[in-house]
Coordinates of C-alpha atoms in Angstrom, one line a residue:
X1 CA 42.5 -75.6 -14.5
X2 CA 39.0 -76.2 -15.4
X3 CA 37.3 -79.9 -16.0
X4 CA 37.5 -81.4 -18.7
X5 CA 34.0 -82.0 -20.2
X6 CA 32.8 -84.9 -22.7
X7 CA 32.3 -83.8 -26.3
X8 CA 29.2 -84.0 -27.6
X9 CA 30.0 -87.0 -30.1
X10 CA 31.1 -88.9 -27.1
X11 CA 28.2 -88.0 -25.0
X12 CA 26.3 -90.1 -28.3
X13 CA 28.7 -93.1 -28.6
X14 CA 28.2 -93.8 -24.9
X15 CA 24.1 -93.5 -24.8
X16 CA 24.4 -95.6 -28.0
X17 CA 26.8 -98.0 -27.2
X18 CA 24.0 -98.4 -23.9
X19 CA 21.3 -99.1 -26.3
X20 CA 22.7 -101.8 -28.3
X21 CA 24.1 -103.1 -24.7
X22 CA 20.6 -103.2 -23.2
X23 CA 19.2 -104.9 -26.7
X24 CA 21.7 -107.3 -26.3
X25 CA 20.9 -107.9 -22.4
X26 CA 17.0 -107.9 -24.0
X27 CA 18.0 -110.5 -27.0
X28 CA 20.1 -113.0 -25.0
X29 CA 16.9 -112.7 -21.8
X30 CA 14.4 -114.2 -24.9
X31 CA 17.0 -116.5 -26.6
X32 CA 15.3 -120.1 -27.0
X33 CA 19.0 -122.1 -27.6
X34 CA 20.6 -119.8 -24.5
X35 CA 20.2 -122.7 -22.4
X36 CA 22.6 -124.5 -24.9
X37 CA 25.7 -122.4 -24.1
X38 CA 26.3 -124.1 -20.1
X39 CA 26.5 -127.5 -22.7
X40 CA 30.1 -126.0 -23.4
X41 CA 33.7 -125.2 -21.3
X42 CA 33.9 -121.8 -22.2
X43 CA 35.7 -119.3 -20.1
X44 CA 35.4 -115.0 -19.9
X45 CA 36.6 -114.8 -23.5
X46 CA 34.1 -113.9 -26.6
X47 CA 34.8 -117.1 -28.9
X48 CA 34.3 -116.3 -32.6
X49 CA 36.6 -118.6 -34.3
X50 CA 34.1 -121.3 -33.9
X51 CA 34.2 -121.7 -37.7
X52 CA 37.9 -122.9 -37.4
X53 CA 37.8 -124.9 -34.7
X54 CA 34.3 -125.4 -32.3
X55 CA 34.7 -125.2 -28.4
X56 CA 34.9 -128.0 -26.0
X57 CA 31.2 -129.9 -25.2
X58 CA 31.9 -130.1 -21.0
X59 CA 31.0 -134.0 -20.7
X60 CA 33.7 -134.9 -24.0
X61 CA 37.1 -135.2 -21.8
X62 CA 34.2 -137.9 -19.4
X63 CA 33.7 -140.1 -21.8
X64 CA 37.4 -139.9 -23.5
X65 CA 38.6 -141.1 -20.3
X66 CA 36.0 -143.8 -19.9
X67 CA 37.3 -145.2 -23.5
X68 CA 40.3 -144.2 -22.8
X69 CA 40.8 -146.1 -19.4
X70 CA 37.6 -148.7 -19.3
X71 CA 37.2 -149.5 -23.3
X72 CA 41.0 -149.5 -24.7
X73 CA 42.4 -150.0 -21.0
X74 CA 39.8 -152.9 -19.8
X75 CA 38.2 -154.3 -22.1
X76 CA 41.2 -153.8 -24.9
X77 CA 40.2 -156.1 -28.3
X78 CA 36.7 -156.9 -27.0
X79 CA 35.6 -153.2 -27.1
X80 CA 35.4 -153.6 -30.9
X81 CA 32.7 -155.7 -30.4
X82 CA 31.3 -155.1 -26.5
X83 CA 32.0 -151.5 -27.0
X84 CA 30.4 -151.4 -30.7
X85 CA 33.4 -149.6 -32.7
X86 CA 32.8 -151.4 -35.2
X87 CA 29.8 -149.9 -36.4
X88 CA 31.1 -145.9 -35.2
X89 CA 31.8 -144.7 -38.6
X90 CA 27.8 -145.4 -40.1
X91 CA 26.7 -144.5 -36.6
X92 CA 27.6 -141.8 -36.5
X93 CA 27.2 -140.7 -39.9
X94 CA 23.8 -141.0 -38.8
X95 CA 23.8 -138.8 -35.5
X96 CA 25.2 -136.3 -38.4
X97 CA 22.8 -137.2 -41.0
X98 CA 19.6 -134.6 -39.6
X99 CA 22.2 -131.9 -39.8
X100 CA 22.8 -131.7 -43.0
X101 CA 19.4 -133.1 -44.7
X102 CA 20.1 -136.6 -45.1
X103 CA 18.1 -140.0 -44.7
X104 CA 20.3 -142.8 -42.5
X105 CA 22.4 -144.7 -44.5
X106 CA 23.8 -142.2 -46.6
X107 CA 26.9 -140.8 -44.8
X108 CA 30.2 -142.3 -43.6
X109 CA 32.5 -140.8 -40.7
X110 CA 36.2 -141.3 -41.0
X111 CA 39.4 -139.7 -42.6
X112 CA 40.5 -136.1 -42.7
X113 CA 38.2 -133.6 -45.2
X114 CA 40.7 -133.9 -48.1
X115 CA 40.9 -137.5 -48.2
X116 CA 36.9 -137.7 -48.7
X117 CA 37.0 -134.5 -51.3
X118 CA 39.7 -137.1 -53.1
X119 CA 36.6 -140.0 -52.4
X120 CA 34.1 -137.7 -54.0
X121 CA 35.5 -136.1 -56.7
X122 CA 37.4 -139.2 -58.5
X123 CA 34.3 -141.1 -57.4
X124 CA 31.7 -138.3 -59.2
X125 CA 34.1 -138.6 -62.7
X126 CA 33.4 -142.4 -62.6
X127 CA 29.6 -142.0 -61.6
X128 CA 30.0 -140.0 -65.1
X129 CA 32.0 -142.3 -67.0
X130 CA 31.6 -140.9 -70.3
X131 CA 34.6 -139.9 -72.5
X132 CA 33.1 -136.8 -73.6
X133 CA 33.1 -135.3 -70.4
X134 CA 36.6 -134.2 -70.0
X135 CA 36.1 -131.2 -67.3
X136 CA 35.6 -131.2 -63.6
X137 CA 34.6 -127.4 -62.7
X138 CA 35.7 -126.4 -58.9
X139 CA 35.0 -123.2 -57.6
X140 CA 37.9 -120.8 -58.1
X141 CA 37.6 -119.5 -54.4
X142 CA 37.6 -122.7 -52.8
X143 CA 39.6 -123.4 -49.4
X144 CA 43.2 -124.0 -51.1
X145 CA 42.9 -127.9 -50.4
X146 CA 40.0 -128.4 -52.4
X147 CA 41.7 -127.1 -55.8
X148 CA 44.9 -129.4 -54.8
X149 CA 43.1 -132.2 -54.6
X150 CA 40.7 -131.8 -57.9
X151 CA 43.7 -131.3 -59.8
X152 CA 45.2 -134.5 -58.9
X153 CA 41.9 -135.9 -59.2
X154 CA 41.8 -134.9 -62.7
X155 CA 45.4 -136.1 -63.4
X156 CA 44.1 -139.2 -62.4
X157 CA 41.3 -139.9 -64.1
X158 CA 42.5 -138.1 -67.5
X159 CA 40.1 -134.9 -66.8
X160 CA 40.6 -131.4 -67.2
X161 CA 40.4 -128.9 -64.0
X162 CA 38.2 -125.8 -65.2
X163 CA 38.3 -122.9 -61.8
X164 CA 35.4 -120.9 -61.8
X165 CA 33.8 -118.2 -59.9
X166 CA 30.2 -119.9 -58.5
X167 CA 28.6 -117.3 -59.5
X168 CA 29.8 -117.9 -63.3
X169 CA 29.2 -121.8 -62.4
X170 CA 25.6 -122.1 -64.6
X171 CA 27.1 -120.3 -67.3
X172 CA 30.2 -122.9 -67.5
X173 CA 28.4 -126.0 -67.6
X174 CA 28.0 -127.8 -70.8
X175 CA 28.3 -131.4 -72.6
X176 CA 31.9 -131.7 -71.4
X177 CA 31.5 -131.1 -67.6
X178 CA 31.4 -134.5 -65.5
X179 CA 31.6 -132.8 -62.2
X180 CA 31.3 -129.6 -60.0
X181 CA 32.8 -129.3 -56.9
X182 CA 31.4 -126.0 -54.7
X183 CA 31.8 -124.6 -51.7
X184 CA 28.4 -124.1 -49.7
X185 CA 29.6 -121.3 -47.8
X186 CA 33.0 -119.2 -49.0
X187 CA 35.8 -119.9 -45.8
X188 CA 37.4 -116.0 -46.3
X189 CA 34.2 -114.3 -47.2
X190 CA 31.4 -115.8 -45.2
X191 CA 29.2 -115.9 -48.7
X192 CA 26.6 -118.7 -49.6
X193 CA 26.1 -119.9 -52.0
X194 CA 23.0 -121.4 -53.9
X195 CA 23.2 -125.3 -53.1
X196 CA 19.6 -125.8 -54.5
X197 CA 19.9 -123.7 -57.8
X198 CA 23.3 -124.7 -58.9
X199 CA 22.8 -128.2 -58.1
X200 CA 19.7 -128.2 -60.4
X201 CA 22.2 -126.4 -62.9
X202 CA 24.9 -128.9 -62.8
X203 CA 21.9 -132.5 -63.7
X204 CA 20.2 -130.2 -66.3
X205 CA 24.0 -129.8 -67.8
X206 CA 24.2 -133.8 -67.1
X207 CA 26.5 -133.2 -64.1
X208 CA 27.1 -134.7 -60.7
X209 CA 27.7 -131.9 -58.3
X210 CA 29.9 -132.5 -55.3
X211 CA 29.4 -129.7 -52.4
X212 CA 32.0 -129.6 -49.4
X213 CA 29.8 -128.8 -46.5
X214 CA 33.2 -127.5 -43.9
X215 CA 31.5 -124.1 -43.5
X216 CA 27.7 -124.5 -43.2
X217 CA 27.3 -128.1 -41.2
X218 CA 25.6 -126.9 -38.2
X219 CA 25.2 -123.6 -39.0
X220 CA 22.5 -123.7 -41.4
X221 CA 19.9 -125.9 -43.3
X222 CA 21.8 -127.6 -46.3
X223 CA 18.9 -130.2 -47.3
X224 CA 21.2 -132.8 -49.2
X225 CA 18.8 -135.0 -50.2
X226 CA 15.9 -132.7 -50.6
X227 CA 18.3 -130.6 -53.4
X228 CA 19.5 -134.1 -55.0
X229 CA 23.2 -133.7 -54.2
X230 CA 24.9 -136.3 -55.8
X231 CA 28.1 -136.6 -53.0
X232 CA 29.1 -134.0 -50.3
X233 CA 32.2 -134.1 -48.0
X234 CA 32.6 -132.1 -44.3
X235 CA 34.8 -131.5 -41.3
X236 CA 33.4 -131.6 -37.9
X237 CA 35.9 -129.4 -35.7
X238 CA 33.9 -126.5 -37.0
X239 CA 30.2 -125.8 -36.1
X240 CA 29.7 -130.0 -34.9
X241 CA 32.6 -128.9 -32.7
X242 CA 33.8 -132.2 -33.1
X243 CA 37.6 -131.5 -31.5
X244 CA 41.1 -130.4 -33.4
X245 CA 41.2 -133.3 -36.2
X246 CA 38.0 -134.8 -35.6
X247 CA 36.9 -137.5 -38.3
X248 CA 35.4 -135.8 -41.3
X249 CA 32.5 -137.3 -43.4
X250 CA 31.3 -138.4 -46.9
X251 CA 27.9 -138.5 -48.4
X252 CA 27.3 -140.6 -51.6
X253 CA 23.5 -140.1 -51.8
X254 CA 21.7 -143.6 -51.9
X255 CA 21.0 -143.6 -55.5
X256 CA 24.6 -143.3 -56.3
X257 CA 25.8 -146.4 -53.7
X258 CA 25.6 -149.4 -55.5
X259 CA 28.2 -147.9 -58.7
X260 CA 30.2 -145.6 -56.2
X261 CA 33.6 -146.9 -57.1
X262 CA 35.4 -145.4 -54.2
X263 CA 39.2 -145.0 -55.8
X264 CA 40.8 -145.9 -52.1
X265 CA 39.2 -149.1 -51.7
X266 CA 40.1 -150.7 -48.1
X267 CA 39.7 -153.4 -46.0
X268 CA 37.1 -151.9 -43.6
X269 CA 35.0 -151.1 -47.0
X270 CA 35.3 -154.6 -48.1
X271 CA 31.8 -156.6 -48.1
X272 CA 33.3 -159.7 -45.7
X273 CA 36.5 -157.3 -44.0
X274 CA 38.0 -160.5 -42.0
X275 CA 37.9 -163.1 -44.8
X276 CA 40.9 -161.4 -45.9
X277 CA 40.8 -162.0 -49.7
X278 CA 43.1 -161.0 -52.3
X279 CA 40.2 -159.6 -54.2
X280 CA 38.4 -156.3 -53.7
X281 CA 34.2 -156.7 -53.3
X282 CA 32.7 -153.4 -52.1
X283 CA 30.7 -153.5 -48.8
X284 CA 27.0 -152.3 -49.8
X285 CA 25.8 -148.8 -48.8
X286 CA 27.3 -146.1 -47.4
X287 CA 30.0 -148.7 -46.0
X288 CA 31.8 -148.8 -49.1
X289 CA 33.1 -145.0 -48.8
X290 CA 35.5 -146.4 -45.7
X291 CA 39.2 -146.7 -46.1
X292 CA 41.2 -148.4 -43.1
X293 CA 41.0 -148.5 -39.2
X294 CA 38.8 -145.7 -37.9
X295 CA 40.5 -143.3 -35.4
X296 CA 38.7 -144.6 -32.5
X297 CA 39.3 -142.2 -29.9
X298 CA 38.7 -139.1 -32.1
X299 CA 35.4 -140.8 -33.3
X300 CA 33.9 -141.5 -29.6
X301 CA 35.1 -138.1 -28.8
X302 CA 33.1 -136.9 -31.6
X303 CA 30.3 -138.7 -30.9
X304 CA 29.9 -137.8 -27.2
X305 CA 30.4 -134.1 -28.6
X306 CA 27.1 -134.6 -30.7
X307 CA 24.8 -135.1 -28.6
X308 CA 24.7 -131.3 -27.4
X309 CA 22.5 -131.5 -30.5
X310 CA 19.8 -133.4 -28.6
X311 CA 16.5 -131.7 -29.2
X312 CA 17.7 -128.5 -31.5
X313 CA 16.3 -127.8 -34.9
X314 CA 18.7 -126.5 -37.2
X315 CA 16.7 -124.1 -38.3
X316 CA 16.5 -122.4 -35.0
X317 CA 20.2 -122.3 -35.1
X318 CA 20.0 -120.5 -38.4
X319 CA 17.8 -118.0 -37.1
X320 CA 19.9 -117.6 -34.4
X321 CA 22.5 -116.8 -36.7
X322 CA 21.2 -114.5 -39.0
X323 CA 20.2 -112.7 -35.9
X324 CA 23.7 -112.4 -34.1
X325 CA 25.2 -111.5 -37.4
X326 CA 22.7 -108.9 -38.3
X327 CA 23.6 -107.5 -34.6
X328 CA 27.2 -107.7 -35.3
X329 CA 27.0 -105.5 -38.7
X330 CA 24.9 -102.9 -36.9
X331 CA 27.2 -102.4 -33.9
X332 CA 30.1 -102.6 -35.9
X333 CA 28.1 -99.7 -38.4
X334 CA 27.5 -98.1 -34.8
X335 CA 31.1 -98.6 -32.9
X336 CA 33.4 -97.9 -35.9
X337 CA 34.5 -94.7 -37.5
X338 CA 33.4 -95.2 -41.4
X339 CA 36.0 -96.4 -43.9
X340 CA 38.0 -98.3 -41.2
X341 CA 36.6 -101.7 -41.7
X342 CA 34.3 -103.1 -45.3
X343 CA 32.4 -106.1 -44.4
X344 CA 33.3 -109.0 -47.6
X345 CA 30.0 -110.7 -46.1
X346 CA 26.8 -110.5 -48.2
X347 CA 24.3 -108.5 -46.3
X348 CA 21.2 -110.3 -47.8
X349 CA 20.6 -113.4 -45.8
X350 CA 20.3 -115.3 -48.8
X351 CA 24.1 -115.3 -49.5
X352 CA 25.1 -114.9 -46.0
X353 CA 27.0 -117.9 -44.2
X354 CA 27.5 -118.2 -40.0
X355 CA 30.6 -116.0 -39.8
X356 CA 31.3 -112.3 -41.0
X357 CA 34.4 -111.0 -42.7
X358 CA 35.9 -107.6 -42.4
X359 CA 39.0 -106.1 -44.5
X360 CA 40.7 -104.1 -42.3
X361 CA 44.3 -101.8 -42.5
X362 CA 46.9 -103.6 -40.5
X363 CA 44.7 -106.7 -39.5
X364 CA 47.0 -109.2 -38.2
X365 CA 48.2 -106.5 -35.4
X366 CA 44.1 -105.9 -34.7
X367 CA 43.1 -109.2 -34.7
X368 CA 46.2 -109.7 -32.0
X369 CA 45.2 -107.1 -30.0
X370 CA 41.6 -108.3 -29.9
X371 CA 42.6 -111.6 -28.9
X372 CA 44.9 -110.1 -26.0
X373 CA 41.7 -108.2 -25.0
X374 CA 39.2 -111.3 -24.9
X375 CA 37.7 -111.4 -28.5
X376 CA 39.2 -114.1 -29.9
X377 CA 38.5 -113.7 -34.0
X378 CA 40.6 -115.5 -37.0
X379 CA 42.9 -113.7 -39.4
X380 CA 43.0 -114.3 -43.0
X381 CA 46.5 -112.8 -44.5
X382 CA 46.7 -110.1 -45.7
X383 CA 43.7 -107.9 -44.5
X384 CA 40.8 -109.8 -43.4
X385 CA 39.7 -110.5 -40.3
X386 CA 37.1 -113.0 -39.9
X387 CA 34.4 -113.4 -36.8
X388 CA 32.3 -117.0 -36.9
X389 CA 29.1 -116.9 -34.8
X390 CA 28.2 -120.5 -33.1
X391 CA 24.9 -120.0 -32.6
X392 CA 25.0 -122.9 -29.6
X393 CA 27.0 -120.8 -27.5
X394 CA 27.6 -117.2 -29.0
X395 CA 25.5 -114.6 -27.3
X396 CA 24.3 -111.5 -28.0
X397 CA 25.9 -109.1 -25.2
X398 CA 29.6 -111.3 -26.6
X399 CA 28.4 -110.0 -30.2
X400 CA 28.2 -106.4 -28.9
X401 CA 31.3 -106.4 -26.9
X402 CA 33.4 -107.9 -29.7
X403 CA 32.1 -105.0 -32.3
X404 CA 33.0 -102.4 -29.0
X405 CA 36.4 -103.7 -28.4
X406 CA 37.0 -103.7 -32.0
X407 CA 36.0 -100.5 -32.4
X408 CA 38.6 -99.4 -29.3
X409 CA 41.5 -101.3 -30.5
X410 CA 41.2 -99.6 -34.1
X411 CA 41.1 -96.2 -32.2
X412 CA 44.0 -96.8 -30.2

């Protein structure tokens, strides 16, 4: 019987799939934030589903256990004071603060995402107080939470919920729009969107604008104060990689503090919290967006998990990720017969966010055969399948062999 011999077209696939191998090797070799990557607990697997939930920092479970055991276990009452919880939820705010553009002072840490989108947007409508304004816009392709929530935000306040497309968002404002509430960066679709432009859109229209942050926080630049973002909201189990429920965060910019009339007023955001009055008198500053007992132990845990941020500029992380998602398009161009995948992700880096999404026939039997082969990727029902890039610990040679195995599993 005579050998079997390699067709041509294979011969090509394997010298090309060598060449992107050995530009990976080449990219990861001159990689300034490589060293970041030994910062996490990361096993053989190629992690891309760091936009739904960020890997584990290697010193977090340390320093749970030390407020675990020593703090709560030791010290018990006293840490509130000898362990400074107290102050956790501005603190951090802080430590979060250069991330996203913001001045101290400004940002809050506490509650789930949804709770502060409830914060910002009834809050925004009474910034705006007039009766004239009747309409809060919110982007029609919002995370599904974010439309929920407006619309009982507009019950309560007597408003009118208008969806609509962000890129239709300048054309939609008017005299009777009090807020906007945007997405920076699309969760299914990886698109961004223009926090500078329609920010300046929604003050000309006489607008607050209210931007939740979930998908670009460490990712990308977002320049809250530098765009005049009125109030912004954000998770930080994402990109912050802040652990599964991790506190989220509210921004009420420092212009807007002293009349922020947060509609779940609390005793931790009173101005004197142990005099335990029957009246309500809002704490000053950023203080006044709290609600009740902080989560302690999912704060700490998220504050230990920030400081693998020491030192890097988040505009070398964007680079980064431009970089490993311009890699990921090209192998995928490279790896996979045409018309089996259609990237939704803007190809202009403009409009592109830190993750790429791919419709794809069958996808939820893909995406569970690429996580039984090591690529571990997010599914978005019915046909998308969605691959976020961390910059802090995503490498190029993982980018490559996720576009390769992909590529395999849709041959097979």
């Amino acid at each position: 019987m005579p050998a079997r011999t390699s067709s041509p077209s294979c011969g090509r696939r394997a010298a090309m799939s060598e060449s992107l191998a050995q530009r990976a090797a080449a990219l990861d070799a001159a990689d300034e934030l490589a060293g970041a990557r030994k910062l996490f607990a990361l096993d053989e697997a190629v992690y891309l589903d760091g936009n739904s939930l960020g890997a584990l920092p290697a010193h977090v479970p340390d320093r749970v256990a030390d407020v675990v055991n020593r703090q709560w276990g030791q010290l018990r009452i006293r840490s509130w004071t000898e362990g400074d919880w107290w102050s956790a939820p501005e603190r951090i705010g802080d430590r979060i603060a250069p991330l996203v553009g913001a001045a101290p002072g400004q940002i809050v840490v506490g509650d789930s995402t949804s709770v502060n989108v409830f914060k910002a947007v009834v809050g925004a409508v009474r910034l705006n107080d007039d009766p004239a304004r009747t309409d809060i816009l919110v982007d029609a392709t919002t995370f599904p939470t974010d439309g929920y929530i407006a619309s009982s935000a507009a019950r309560m306040t007597g408003r009118r919920i208008v969806p609509v497309d962000p890129a239709d968002l300048t054309s939609a404002l008017g005299p009777t729009t009090a807020a906007a509430l945007v997405n920076h960066v699309d969760y299914r679709s990886g698109r961004l969107h223009d926090l500078p432009g329609l920010t300046a859109a929604v003050h000309e229209a006489g607008a607050l604008a209210v931007w939740d942050l979930c998908h670009s926080a460490g990712a990308l630049p977002v320049g809250l104060d530098a765009h005049g973002v009125d109030l912004a909201v954000g998770c930080t189990y994402k990109y912050l990689n802040g652990g599964p429920g991790s506190p989220a965060y509210l921004y009420v910019a420092e212009r807007h503090q002293a009349s922020f009339d947060s509609p779940l007023p609390g005793w931790t955001s009173h101005a004197d919290p142990f005099a335990m009055t029957p009246g309500y008198e809002a704490a000053d500053g950023s203080t006044r967006g709290r609600v009740g007992t902080p989560d302690i132990l999912s704060m700490l845990a998220l504050e230990a998990a920030l400081e693998v941020w020491d030192g890097i500029a988040i505009e070398t992380v964007r680079a980064k990720s431009l970089a490993l998602t311009d890699f990921f398009l090209e192998c995928v161009d490279a790896y996979v017969p045409a018309g089996r995948v259609t990237s939704l992700t803007p190809a202009e880096h403009a409009s592109r966010g830190s993750q790429v999404a791919l419709r794809c026939e069958d996808a939820p039997r893909v995406m569970e055969t690429l996580t039984a082969r090591g690529v571990v990727g997010d599914l978005r029902r019915p046909d998308v399948l969605r691959f976020g890039f961390t910059p802090l610990y995503v490498g190029f040679a993982d980018t490559e062999r996720a576009a390769r195995v992909l590529a395999e599993v849709l041959a097979g």
